[in-house]
Short mmCIF file of C-alpha atoms and ligand atoms in Angstrom, two decimals:
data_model
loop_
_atom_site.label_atom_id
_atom_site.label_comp_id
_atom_site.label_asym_id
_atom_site.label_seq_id
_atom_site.Cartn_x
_atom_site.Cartn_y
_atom_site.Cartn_z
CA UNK D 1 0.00 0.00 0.00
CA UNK D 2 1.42 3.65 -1.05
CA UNK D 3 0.17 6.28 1.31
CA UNK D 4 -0.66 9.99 0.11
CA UNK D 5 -0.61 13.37 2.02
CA UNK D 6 -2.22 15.60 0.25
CA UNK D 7 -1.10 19.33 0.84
CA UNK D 8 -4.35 21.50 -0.10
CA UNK D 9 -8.08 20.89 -0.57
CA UNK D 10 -8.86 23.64 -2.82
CA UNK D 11 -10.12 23.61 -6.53
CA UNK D 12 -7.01 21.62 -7.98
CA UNK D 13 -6.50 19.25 -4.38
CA UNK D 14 -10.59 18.27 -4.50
CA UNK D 15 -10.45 17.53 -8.43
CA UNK D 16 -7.41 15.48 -7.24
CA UNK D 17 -9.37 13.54 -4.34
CA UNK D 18 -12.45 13.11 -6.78
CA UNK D 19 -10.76 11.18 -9.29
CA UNK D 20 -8.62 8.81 -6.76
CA UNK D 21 -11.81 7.51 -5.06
CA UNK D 22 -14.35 7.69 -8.40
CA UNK D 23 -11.44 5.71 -10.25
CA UNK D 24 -9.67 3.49 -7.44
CA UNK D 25 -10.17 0.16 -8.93
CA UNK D 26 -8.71 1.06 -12.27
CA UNK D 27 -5.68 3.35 -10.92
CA UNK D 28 -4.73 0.69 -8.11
CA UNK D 29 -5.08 -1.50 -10.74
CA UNK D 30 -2.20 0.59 -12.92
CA UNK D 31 -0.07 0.58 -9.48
CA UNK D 32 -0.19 -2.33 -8.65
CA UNK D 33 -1.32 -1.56 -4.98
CA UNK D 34 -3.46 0.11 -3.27
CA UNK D 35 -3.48 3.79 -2.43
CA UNK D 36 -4.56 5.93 0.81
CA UNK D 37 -4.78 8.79 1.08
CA UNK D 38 -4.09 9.50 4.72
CA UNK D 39 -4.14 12.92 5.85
CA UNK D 40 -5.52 16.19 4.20
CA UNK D 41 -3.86 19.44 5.17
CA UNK D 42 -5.62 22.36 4.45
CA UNK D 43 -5.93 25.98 6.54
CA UNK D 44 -9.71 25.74 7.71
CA UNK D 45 -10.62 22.34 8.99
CA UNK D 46 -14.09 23.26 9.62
CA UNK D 47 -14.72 24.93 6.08
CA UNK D 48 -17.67 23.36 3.85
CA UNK D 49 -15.87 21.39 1.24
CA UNK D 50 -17.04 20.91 -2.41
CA UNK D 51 -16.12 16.43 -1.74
CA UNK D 52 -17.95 14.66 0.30
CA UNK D 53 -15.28 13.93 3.13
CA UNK D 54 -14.75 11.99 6.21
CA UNK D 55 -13.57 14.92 8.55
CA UNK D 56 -10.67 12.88 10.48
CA UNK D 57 -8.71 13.02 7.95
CA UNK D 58 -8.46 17.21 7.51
CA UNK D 59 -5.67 18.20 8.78
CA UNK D 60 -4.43 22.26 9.81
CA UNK D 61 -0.86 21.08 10.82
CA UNK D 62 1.47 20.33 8.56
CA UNK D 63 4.07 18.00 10.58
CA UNK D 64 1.00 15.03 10.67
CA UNK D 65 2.03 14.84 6.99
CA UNK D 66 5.56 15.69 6.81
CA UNK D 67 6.77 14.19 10.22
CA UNK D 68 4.42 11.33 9.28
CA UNK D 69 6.94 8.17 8.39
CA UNK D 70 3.99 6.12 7.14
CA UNK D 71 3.45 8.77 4.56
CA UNK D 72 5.47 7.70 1.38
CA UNK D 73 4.21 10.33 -1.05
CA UNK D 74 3.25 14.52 -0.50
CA UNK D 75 1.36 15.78 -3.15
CA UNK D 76 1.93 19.80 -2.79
CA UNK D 77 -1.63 21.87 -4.16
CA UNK D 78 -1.24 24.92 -1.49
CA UNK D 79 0.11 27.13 -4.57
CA UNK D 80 2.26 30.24 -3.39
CA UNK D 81 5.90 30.32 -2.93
CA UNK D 82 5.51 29.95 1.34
CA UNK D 83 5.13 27.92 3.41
CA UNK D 84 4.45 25.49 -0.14
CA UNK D 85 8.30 25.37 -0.92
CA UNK D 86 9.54 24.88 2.52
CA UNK D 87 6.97 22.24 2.78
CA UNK D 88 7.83 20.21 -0.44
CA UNK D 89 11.76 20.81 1.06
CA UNK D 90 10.28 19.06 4.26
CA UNK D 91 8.89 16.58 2.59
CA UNK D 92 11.89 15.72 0.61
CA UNK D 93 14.37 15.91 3.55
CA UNK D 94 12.06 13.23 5.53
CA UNK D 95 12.85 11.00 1.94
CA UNK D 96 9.10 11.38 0.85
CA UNK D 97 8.31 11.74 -3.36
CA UNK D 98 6.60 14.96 -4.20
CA UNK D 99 4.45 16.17 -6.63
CA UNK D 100 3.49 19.59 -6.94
CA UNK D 101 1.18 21.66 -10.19
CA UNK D 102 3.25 24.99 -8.65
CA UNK D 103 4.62 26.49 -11.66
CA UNK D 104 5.89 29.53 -9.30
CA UNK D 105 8.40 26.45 -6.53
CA UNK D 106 9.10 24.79 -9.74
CA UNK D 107 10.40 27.93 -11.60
CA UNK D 108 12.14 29.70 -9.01
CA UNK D 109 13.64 26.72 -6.94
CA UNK D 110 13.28 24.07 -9.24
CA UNK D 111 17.50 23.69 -9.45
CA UNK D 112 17.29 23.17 -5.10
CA UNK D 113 14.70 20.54 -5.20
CA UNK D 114 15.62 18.63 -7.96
CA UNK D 115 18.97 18.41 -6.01
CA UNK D 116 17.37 17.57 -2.95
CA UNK D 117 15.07 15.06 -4.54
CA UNK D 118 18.60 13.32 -5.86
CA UNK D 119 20.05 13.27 -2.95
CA UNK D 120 16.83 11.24 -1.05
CA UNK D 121 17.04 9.26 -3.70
CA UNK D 122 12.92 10.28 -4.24
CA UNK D 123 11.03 10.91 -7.10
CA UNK D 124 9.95 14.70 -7.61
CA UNK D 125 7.20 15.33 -10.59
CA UNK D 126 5.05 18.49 -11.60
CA UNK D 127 3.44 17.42 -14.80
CA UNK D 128 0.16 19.88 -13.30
CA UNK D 129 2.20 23.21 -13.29
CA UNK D 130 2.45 23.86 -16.81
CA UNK D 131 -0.69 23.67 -19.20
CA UNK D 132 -2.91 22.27 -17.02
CA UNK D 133 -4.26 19.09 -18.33
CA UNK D 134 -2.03 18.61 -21.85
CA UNK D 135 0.78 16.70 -21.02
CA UNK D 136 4.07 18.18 -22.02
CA UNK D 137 6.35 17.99 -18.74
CA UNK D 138 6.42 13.81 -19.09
CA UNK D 139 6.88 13.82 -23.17
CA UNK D 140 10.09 16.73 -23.20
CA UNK D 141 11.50 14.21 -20.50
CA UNK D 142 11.05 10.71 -22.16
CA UNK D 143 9.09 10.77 -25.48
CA UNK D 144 10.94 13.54 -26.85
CA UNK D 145 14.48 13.46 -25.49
CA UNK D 146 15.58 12.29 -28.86
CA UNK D 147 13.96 14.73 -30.65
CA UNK D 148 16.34 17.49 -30.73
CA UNK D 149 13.58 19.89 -29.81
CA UNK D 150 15.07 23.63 -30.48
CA UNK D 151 12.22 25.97 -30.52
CA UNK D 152 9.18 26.25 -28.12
CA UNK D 153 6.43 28.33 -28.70
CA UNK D 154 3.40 27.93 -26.40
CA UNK D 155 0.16 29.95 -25.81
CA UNK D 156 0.68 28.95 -21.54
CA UNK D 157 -1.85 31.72 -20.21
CA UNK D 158 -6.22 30.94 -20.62
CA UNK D 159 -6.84 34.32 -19.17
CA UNK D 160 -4.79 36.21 -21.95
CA UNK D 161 -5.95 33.68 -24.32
CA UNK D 162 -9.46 34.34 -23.26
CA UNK D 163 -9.47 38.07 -23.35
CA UNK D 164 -7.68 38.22 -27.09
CA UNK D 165 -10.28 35.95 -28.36
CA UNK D 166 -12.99 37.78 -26.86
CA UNK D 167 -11.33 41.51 -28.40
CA UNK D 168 -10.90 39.64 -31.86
CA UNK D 169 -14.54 37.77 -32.10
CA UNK D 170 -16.60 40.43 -30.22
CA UNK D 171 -14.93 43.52 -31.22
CA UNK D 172 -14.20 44.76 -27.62
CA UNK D 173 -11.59 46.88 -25.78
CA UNK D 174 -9.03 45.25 -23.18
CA UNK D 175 -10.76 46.36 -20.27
CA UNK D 176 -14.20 45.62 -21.02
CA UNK D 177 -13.25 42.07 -21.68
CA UNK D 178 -11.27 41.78 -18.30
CA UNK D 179 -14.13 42.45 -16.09
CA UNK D 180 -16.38 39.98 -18.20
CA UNK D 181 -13.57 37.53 -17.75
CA UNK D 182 -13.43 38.48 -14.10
CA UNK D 183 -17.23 37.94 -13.89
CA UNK D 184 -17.33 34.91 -15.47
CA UNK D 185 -14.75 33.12 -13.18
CA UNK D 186 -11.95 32.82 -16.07
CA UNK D 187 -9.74 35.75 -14.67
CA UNK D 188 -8.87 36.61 -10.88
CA UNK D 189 -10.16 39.91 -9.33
CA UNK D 190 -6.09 40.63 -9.29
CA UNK D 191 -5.41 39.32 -12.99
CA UNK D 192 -1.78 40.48 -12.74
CA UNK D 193 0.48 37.63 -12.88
CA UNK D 194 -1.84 36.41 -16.18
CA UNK D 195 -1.81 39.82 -17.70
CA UNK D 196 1.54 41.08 -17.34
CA UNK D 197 2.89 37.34 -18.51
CA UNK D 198 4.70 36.37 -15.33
CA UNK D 199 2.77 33.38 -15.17
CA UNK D 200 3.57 32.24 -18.98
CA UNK D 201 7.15 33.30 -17.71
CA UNK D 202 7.43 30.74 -15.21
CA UNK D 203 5.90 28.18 -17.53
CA UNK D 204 8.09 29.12 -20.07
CA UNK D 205 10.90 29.04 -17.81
CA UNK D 206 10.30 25.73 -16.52
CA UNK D 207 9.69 24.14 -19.79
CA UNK D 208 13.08 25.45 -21.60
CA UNK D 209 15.01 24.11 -18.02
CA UNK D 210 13.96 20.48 -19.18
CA UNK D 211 13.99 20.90 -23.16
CA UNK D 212 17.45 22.52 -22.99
CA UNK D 213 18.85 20.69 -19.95
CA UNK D 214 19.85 23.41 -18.18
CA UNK D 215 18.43 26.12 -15.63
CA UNK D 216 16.73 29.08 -16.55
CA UNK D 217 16.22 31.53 -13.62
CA UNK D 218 12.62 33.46 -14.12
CA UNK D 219 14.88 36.65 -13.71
CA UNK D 220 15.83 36.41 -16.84
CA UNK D 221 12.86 35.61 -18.81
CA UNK D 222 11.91 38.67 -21.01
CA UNK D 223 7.87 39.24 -20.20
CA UNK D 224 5.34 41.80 -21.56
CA UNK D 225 1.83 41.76 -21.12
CA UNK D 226 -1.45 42.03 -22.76
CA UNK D 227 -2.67 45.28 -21.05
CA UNK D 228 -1.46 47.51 -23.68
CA UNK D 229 -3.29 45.58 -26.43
CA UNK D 230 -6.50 48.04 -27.96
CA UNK D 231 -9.22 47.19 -30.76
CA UNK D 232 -7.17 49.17 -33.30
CA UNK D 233 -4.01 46.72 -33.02
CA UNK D 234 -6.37 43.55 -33.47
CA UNK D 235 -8.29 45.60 -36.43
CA UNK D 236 -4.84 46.22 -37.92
CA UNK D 237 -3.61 42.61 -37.44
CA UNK D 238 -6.73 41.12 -38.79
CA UNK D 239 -6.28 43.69 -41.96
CA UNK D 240 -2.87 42.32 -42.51
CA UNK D 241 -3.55 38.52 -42.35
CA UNK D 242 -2.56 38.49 -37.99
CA UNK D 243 -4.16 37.79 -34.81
CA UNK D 244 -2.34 38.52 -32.11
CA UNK D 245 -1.27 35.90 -29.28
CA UNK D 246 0.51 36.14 -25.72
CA UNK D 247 3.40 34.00 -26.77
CA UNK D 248 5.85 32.09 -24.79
CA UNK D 249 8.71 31.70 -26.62
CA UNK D 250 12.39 29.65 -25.30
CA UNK D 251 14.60 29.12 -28.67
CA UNK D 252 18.15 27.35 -28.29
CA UNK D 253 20.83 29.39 -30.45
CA UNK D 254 24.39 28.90 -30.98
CA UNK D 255 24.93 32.38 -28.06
CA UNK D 256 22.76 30.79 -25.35
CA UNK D 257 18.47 31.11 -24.85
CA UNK D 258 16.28 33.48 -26.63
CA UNK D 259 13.65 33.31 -23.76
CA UNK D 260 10.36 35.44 -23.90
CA UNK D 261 7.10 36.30 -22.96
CA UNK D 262 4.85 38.97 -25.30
CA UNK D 263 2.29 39.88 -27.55
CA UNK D 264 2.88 38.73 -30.96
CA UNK D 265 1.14 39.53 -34.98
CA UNK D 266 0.90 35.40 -35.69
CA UNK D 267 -0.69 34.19 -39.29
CA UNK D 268 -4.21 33.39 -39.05
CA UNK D 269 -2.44 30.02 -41.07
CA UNK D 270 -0.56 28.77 -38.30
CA UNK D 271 -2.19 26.60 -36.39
CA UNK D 272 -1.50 28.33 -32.94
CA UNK D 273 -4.17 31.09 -34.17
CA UNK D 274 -6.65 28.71 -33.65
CA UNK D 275 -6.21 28.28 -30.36
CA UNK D 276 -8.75 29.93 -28.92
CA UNK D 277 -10.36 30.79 -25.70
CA UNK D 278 -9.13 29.52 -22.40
CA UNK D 279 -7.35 26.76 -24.35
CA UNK D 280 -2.78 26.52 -24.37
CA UNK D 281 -1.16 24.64 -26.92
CA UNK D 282 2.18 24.54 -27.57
CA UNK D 283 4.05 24.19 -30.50
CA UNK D 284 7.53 22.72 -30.85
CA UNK D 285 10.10 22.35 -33.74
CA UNK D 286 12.47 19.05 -33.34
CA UNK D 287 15.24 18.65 -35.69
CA UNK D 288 14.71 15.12 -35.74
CA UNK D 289 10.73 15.04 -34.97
CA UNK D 290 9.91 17.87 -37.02
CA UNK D 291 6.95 20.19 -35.87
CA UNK D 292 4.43 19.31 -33.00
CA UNK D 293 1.69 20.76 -31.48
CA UNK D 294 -0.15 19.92 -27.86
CA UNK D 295 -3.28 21.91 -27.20
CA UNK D 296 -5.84 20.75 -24.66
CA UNK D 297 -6.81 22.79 -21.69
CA UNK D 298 -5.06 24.79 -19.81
CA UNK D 299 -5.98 25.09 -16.19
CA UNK D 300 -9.57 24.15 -14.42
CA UNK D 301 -10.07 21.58 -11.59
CA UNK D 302 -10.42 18.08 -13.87
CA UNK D 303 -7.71 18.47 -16.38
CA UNK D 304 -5.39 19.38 -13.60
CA UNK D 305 -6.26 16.86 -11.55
CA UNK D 306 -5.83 14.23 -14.25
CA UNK D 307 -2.35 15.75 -14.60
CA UNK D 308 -1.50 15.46 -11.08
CA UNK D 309 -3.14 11.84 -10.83
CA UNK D 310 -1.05 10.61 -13.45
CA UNK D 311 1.65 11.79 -11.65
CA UNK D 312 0.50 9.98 -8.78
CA UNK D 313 -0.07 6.54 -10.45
CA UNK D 314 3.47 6.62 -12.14
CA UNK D 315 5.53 8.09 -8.47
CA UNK D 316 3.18 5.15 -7.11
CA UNK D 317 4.21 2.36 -9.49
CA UNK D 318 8.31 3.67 -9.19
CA UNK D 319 7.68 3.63 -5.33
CA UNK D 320 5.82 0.35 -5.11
CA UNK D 321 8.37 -1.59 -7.36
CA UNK D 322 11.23 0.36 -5.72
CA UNK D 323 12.43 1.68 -8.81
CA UNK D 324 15.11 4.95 -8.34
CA UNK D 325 14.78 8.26 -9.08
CA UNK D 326 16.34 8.80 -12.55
CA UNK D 327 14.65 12.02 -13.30
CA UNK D 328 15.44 14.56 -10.82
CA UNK D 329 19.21 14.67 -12.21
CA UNK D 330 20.48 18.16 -12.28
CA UNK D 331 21.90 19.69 -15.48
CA UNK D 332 25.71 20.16 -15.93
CA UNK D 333 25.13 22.14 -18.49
CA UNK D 334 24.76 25.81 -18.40
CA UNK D 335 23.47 28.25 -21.53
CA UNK D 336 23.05 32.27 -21.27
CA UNK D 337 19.80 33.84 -21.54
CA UNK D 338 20.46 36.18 -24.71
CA UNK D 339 19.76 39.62 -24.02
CA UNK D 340 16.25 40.91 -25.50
CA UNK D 341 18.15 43.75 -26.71
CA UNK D 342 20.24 41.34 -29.04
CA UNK D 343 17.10 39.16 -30.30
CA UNK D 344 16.05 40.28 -34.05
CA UNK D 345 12.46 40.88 -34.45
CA UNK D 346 10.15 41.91 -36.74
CA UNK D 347 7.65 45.06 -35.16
CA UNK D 348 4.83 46.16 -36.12
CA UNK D 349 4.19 50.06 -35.42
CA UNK D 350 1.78 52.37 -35.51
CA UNK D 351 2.59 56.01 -34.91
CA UNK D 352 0.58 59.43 -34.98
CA UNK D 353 1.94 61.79 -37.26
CA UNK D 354 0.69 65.43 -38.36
CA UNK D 355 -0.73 65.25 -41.54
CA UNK D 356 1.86 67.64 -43.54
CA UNK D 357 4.08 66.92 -46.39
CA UNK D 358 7.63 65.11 -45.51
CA UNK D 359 6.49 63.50 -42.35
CA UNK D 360 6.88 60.42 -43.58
CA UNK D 361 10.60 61.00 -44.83
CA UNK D 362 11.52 62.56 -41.49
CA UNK D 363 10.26 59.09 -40.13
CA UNK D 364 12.13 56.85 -42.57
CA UNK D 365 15.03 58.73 -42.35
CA UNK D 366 15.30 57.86 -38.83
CA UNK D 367 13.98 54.20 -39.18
CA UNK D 368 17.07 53.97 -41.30
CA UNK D 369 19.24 55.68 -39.49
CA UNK D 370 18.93 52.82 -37.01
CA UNK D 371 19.13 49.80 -39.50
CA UNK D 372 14.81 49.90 -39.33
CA UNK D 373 13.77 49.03 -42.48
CA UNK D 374 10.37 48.81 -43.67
CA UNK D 375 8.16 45.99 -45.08
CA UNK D 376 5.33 47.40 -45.40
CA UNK D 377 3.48 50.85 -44.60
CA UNK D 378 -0.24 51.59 -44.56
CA UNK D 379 -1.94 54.59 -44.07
CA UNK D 380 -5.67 54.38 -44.13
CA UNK D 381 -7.66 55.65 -40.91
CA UNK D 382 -7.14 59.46 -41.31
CA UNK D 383 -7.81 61.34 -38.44
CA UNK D 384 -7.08 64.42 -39.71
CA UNK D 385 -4.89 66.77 -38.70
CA UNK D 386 -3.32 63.59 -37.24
CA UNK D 387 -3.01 60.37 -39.40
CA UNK D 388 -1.88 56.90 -37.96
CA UNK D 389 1.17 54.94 -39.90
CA UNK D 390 0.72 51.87 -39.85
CA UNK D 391 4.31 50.16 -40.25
CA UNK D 392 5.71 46.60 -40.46
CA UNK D 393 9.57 46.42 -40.22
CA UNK D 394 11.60 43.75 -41.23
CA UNK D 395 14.01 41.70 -39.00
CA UNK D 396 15.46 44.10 -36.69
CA UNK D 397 17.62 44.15 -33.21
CA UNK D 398 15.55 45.38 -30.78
CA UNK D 399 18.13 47.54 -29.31
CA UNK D 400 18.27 49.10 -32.85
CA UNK D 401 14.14 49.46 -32.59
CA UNK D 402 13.99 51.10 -29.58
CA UNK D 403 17.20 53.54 -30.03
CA UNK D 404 14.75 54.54 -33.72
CA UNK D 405 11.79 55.32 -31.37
CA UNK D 406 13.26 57.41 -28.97
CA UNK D 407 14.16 59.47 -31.62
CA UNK D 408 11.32 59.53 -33.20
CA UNK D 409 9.16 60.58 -29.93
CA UNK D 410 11.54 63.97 -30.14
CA UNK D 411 10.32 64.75 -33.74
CA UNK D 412 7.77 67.86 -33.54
CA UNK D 413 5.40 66.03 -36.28
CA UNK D 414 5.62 63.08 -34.33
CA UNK D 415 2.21 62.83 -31.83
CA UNK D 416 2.34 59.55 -30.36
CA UNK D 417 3.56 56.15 -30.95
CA UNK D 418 0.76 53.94 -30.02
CA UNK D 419 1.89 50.61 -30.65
CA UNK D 420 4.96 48.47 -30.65
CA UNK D 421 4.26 44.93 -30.99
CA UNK D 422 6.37 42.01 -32.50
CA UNK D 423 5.49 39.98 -35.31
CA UNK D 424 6.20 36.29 -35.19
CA UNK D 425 7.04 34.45 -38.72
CA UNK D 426 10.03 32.34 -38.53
CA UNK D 427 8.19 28.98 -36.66
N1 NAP F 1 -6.77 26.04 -10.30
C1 NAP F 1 -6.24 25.66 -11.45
O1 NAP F 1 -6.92 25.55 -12.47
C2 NAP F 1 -4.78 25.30 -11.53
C3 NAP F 1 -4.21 24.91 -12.77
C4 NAP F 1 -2.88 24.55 -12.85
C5 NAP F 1 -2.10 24.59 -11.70
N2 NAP F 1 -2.65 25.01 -10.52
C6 NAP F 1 -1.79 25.06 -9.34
O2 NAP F 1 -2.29 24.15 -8.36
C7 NAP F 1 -2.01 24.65 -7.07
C8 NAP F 1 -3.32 24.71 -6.26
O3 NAP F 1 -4.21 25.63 -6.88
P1 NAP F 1 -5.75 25.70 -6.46
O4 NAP F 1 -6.40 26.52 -7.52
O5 NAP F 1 -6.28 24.35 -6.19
O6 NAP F 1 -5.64 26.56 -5.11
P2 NAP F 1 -6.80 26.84 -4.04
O7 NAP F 1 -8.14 26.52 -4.62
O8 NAP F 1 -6.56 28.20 -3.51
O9 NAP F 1 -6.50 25.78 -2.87
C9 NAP F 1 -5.45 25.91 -1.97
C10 NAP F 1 -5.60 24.89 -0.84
O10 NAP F 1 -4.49 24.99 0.02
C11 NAP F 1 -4.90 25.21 1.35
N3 NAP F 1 -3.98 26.15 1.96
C12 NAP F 1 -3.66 27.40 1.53
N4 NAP F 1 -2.73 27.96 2.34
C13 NAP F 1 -2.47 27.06 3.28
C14 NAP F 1 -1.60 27.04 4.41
N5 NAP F 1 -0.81 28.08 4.71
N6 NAP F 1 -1.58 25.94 5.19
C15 NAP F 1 -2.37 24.90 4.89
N7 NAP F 1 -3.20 24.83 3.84
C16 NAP F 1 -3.25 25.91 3.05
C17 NAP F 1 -6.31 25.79 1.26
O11 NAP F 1 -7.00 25.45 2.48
P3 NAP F 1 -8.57 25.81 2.70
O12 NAP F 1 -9.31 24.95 1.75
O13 NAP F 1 -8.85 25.47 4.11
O14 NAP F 1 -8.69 27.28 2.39
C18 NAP F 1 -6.85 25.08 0.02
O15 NAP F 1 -7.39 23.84 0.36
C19 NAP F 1 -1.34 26.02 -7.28
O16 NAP F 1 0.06 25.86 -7.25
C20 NAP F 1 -1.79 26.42 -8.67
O17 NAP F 1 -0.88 27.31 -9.32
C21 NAP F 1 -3.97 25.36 -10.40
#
């Protein structure tokens, strides 16, 4: 018999507890023993929970599960960097597996407890912490570790995904979306880790650490958010054969990681612009595998909870038949984030400009002044006195981009520049 403490009763820990005991015959059956779980640690003992639940086995103190030696397996669904980290460092110290969906442990001291989790000689898995249900952690670890996989490119956030559908199918501005989302249940009444991209950061972050065998702290990951985006930019976009996409991008070059989180112009032909809604997906090229695409959902109670069950039968199974932990080995090998200022790009840009002759020269000039050259221009909306220009540039450092617009803010003719968002072509 394997016995589970189970850190966390909330949306993702009852999903968890619902599936053990409505599937127990078949996942014993995939153990090969049987599982309890023993203890339930959660904050409010005496709070009404959404699983029917025999009440001696809640828990508010963590050390009936940690200290516990009967407990062979912690399964961490508190969320939060404290007290989950120190808990799943508890847990690891006391030779215990662990399996955690917390993207934010995993990103940020992912490196300690893999280390830890070596040392114990236990198994450490977090299949649940990025993209939800779609299994991706598992597959970049065994299916794919021939594969020669160089390029990521995921869609890691619902929320974002969510509201960009929403602007792009109803027509809508940023905010008015967010407090439908918020209304709705699909975004938090503080959306700002899924807005700004920090959450797609440390998926992103986690995901290139096990593609690229290496560590990747979530210092380093460029991120840019989706608050910025208005109607006009999707309008544009749509105009010019686009939609735009929160994309998570971790690319292995020859100088180290291109790493990234931000708003990107896509093709309405790839297939990432059809993920839609509160759905991820992400996309990966292999040099050996070619190109591959995962898409399923996201976040949400059940596919999580199938994510962090699976975890549990296969932790289970290596316990049971006392197989060692081969996983958790740490990296030897090291690779430099790349600067965003050194990552080529092409931008899209629109900027306000008085309506008078040679405006568009003065802009140019400086576009090339800065090695900014142009694809394409449009100028349709007139707003007279003040027209937009609607500008696509070719591959271009971003350094080099942003050195162009701060010169261009100085010119007199100059009103505004609106928007400054990358376009994504080379998948
Ligand atoms: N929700 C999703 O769709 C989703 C998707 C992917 C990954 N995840 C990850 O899964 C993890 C859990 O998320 P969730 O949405 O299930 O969270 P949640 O609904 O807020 O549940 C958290 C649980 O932890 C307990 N808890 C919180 N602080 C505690 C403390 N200091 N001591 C003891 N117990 C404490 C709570 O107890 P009470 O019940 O007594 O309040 C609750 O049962 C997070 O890492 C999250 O990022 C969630």
């Amino acid at each position: 018999m394997i016995k589970i403490g189970l850190l966390g009763l909330g949306t993702v820990g009852s999903g968890v507890y619902k599936i053990i005991n409505d599937n127990r015959e078949s996942i014993e059956q995939k153990v090969g023993t049987e599982l309890k779980i023993e203890k339930i640690l959660v904050s409010d003992t005496n709070k009404k929970r959404s699983v029917e639940i025999n009440k001696e086995l809640l828990t508010d103190q963590a050390e009936n599960i940690l200290e516990n030696p009967e407990i062979d397996l912690v399964v961490e669904l508190i969320g939060g960097e404290e007290p989950a980290y120190s808990y799943v460092k508890k847990a690891i110290d006391n030779n215990k597996s662990v399996i955690t969906a917390n993207k934010l442990i995993i990103a940020k001291h992912g490196s300690e407890i893999l280390k830890a989790a070596n040392q114990n000689n236990v198994q450490i898995s977090f299949e649940g912490s990025v993209a939800g249900g779609i299994p991706i952690i598992r597959p970049l670890k065994e299916s794919l570790v021939a594969s020669n996989i160089n390029n990521i490119y995921g869609i890691l956030n619902g929320t974002t995904n969510y509201i960009l559908t929403k602007m792009t199918e109803e027509k809508k501005e940023f905010k008015e979306v967010l407090k439908e989302a918020q209304e709705l249940g699909y975004a938090e009444s503080d959306p700002t880790s899924d807005i700004s991209g920090l959450d797609a950061a440390y998926k992103i972050a986690i995901l290139s650490s096990i593609t690229f065998e290496t560590y990747v702290n979530i210092n380093s990951v460029y991120s840019e958010g989706i608050e910025d985006i208005t109607l006009t930019d999707i309008k544009v976009a749509d105009e010019l054969g686009y939609v735009i996409k929160l994309l998570a991008i971790a690319k292995k070059q020859n100088e180290g990681i291109d790493i990234r989180v931000h708003p990107a112009f896509i093709s309405k032909k790839h297939p990432l612009a059809l993920v839609n809604g509160v759905y991820n997906a992400i996309y990966l090229n292999g040099e050996i595998v070619g190109d591959i695409m995962s898409y399923g959902k996201g976040a949400g109670q059940m596919p999580t909870g199938s994510a962090v069950v699976a975890d549990i039968i296969q932790t289970a199974k290596d316990i049971h038949y006392n197989r060692p932990n081969i996983y958790s080995n740490e990296s030897t090998l090291k690779h430099m984030v790349i600067d965003i200022d050194e990552i080529k790009n092409l931008f899209y840009l629109r900027v306000l400009v008085n309506d008078k002759p040679g405006v568009m020269s003065e802009v140019t000039e400086i576009l090339g002044n800065n090695q900014v050259s142009l694809a394409s221009v449009l100028q349709k909306h007139r707003l007279s006195p003040v027209v937009p220009l609607d500008l696509v540039t070719h591959p271009v450092r971003e350094e080099n981009l942003n050195n162009s617009l701060k010169e261009l803010k100085t010119l007199n003719n100059v009103k505004s520049i609106e928007s400054v968002i990358r376009v994504i072509e080379d998948f």
